[in-house]
XYZ file of C-alpha atoms in Angstrom:
110
model
C 9.319 -15.318 22.483
C 5.944 -16.231 22.587
C 3.501 -15.026 25.416
C -0.007 -16.395 26.754
C -1.246 -13.247 27.110
C -4.147 -12.265 25.607
C -3.211 -10.440 22.272
C -5.318 -6.821 23.047
C -3.945 -5.863 19.400
C -4.852 -8.780 17.364
C -8.504 -8.050 19.303
C -9.279 -4.511 18.174
C -7.958 -4.901 15.360
C -11.357 -6.465 13.502
C -13.495 -3.435 12.309
C -16.416 -4.696 13.505
C -15.029 -5.068 17.260
C -13.486 -1.817 17.168
C -16.492 -0.427 16.594
C -17.944 -2.267 19.182
C -15.336 -0.222 21.327
C -16.412 2.080 20.271
C -20.049 1.787 21.234
C -19.142 1.056 24.601
C -16.642 3.406 25.255
C -20.182 5.920 25.478
C -21.802 3.390 27.699
C -22.848 -0.521 29.280
C -24.697 -1.869 27.296
C -26.241 -5.577 26.493
C -25.334 -7.745 23.747
C -28.877 -7.376 21.968
C -27.877 -3.285 22.336
C -24.933 -3.775 20.286
C -26.195 -6.399 17.885
C -28.456 -4.341 17.333
C -26.159 -1.655 15.341
C -25.215 -4.414 13.223
C -25.959 -5.527 10.054
C -24.771 -9.305 10.974
C -25.775 -11.321 13.363
C -26.600 -11.074 17.001
C -23.897 -14.742 17.592
C -21.758 -12.931 15.462
C -21.470 -10.326 17.671
C -21.666 -12.809 20.958
C -18.620 -13.716 19.467
C -16.611 -10.297 18.843
C -17.141 -9.859 22.390
C -16.498 -12.967 23.754
C -12.685 -11.639 22.125
C -13.058 -8.611 23.516
C -13.604 -10.078 26.601
C -11.072 -12.472 26.255
C -8.305 -10.508 25.354
C -9.731 -8.130 28.335
C -10.717 -5.034 26.167
C -14.175 -5.424 27.596
C -16.434 -6.876 30.895
C -19.416 -8.601 31.692
C -22.046 -8.237 34.224
C -25.106 -10.525 34.837
C -27.812 -8.425 35.442
C -31.094 -10.973 35.777
C -31.171 -12.655 32.301
C -28.762 -10.044 30.640
C -25.161 -9.723 30.535
C -24.624 -6.216 30.211
C -20.654 -5.234 28.825
C -18.589 -2.575 28.983
C -15.032 -1.229 27.988
C -12.831 -2.716 30.397
C -9.834 0.553 31.295
C -6.841 -1.345 32.088
C -7.530 -3.576 29.027
C -7.632 -0.345 27.141
C -4.657 1.317 28.741
C -2.934 -2.425 27.523
C -4.087 -1.827 24.575
C -2.516 1.745 24.100
C 0.656 0.847 25.619
C 1.178 -1.983 22.676
C -0.039 0.796 19.848
C 2.924 3.115 22.260
C 5.211 0.556 21.858
C 4.551 -0.717 18.053
C 4.861 2.469 16.384
C 7.513 3.537 18.667
C 10.053 0.351 17.859
C 8.479 0.943 14.018
C 9.457 4.275 13.169
C 12.708 3.797 14.745
C 13.566 0.865 12.011
C 11.647 3.216 9.123
C 14.267 6.007 10.183
C 16.967 3.411 10.752
C 16.235 2.446 6.632
C 15.988 5.822 5.276
C 19.515 6.825 7.167
C 20.938 3.064 5.007
C 19.165 3.863 1.456
C 20.142 7.954 1.943
C 23.850 8.077 3.843
C 24.694 11.350 1.918
C 21.894 13.384 2.722
C 22.281 11.918 6.302
C 25.724 13.963 6.674
C 24.821 16.855 4.623
C 21.854 17.541 7.089
C 23.752 17.581 10.265
């Protein structure tokens, strides 16, 4: 099933974007303040912030000439739900595979 919803897991999977989320979790920051924490360009930081904003993980507010970014709690809840759903499904598959590979052991353990 294809969804038009932003891919919060994909957006948060990139290491620089995870670091940006960690920084913003400590409090709102301008793009310049976020960019100062990285060795990449301000433009690259802006692109990462756009991906996070499009995914609903970050919100921006115009304050004078600056855009102030902050984490979006509802987006973080969607990310947590996606992680929980992913790991639950994956762990269920892992258990099923283990049972299929070692059926004798499964009988003995009961």
